[in-house]
GROMACS .gro file of C-alpha atoms in nm:
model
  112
    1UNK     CA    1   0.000   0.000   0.000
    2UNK     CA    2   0.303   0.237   0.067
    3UNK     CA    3   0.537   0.272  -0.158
    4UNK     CA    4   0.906   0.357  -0.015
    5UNK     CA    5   1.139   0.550  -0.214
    6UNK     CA    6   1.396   0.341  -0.386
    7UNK     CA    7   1.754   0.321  -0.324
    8UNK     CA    8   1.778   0.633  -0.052
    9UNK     CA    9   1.940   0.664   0.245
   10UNK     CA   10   1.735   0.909   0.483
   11UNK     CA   11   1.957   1.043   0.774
   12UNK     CA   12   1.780   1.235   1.023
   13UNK     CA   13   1.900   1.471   1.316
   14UNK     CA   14   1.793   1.494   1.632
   15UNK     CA   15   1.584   1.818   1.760
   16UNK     CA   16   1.451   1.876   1.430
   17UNK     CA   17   1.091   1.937   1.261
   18UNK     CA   18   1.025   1.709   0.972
   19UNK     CA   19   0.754   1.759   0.737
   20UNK     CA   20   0.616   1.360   0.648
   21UNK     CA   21   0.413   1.264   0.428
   22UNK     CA   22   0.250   0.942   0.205
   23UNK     CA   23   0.016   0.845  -0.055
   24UNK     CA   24  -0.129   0.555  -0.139
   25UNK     CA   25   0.023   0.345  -0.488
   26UNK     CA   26  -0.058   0.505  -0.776
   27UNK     CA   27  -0.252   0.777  -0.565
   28UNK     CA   28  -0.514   0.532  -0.434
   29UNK     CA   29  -0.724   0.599  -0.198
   30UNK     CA   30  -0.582   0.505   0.143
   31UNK     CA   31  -0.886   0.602   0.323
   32UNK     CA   32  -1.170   0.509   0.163
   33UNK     CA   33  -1.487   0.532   0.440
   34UNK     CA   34  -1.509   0.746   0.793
   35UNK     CA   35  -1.363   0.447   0.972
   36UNK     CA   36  -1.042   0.419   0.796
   37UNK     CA   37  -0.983   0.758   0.927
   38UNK     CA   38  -1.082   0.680   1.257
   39UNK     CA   39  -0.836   0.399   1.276
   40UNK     CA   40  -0.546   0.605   1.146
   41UNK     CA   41  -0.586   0.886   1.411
   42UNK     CA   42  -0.630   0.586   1.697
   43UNK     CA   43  -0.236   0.459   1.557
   44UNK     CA   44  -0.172   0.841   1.570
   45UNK     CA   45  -0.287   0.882   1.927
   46UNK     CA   46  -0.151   0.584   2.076
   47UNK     CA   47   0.173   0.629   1.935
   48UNK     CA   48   0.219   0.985   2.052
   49UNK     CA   49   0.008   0.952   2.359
   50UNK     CA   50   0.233   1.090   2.690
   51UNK     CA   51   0.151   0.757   2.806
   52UNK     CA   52   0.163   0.413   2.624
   53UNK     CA   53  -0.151   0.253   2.551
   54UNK     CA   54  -0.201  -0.145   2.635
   55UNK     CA   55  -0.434  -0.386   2.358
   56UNK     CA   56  -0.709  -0.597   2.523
   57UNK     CA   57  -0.444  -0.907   2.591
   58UNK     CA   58  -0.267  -0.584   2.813
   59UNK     CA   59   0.033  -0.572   2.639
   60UNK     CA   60   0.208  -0.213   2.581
   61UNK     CA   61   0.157  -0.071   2.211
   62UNK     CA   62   0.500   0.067   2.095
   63UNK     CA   63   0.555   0.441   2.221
   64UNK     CA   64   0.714   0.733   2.055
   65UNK     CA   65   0.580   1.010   2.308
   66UNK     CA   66   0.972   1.058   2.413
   67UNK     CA   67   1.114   1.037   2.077
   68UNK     CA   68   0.840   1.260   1.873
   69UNK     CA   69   0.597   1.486   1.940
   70UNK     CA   70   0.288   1.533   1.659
   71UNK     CA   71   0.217   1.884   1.646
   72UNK     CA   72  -0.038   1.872   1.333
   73UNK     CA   73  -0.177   1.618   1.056
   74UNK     CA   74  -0.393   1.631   0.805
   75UNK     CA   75  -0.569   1.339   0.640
   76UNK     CA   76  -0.662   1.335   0.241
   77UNK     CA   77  -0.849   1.049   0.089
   78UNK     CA   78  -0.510   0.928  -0.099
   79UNK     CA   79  -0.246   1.065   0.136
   80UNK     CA   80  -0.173   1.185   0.487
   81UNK     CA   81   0.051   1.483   0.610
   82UNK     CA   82   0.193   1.523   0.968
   83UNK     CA   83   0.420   1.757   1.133
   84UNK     CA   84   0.665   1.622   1.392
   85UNK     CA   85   0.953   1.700   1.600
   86UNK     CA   86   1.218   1.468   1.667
   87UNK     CA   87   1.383   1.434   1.987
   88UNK     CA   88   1.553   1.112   1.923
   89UNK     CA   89   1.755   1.055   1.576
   90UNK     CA   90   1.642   0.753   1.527
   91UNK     CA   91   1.216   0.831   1.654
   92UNK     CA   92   1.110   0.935   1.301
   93UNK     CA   93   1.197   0.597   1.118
   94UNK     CA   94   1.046   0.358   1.394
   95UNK     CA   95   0.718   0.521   1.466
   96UNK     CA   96   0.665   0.595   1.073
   97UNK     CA   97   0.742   0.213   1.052
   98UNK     CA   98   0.526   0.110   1.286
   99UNK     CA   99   0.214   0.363   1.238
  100UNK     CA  100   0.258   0.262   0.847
  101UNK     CA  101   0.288  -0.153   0.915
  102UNK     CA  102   0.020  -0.139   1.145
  103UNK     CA  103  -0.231   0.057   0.896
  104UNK     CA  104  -0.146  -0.169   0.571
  105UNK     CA  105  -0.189  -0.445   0.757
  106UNK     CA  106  -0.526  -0.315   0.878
  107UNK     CA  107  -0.626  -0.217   0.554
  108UNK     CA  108  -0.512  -0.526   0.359
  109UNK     CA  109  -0.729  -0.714   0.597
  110UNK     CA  110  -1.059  -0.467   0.534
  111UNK     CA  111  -1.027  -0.469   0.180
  112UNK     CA  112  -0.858  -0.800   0.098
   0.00000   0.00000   0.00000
């Protein structure tokens, strides 16, 4: 569902804004009813909540709160923007991993 960009090497810095953003392949709708949103801003939360959030088993959900701060998104139909600040160097690349792994593999599972 997201496409990375080929054959880059990102290097990030610590106490920096970055600007992210991501479409869906071949600009595809990534969100295609309310819910999909819904979902995406409940990865959003819990990953940048000042307190980690547990799933129903009561295991922790993977945490960014001290590595990245979300100061603004915006969610299009075939593409999402957020603005974050990065405490940690490496904070960016995990939680993008994660938010993005956990949202493909939510939508591959709605819409097969």
């Amino acid at each position: 569902m997201f496409m990375p960009t080929k054959n880059t090497v990102k290097i990030f810095v610590a106490n920096t804004f970055y600007h992210v953003y991501n479409r869906g392949w071949n600009a595809s709708k990534i969100f295609r009813d309310e819910s999909d949103y819904i979902y995406f801003e409940q990865l959003l939360m819990r990953a940048f909540a000042p307190e980690a959030v547990a799933n129903e088993q009561g295991r922790l959900y993977r945490n960014f709160y001290n590595d990245i701060h979300l100061n603004a998104y915006c969610l299009m139909g075939n593409h999402f923007h957020l603005l974050l600040y990065q405490v940690d160097e490496h904070g960016l690349s995990n939680a993008m991993k994660s938010i993005s792994t956990s949202y493909s593999m939510y939508f591959n599972k709605k819409y097969k």
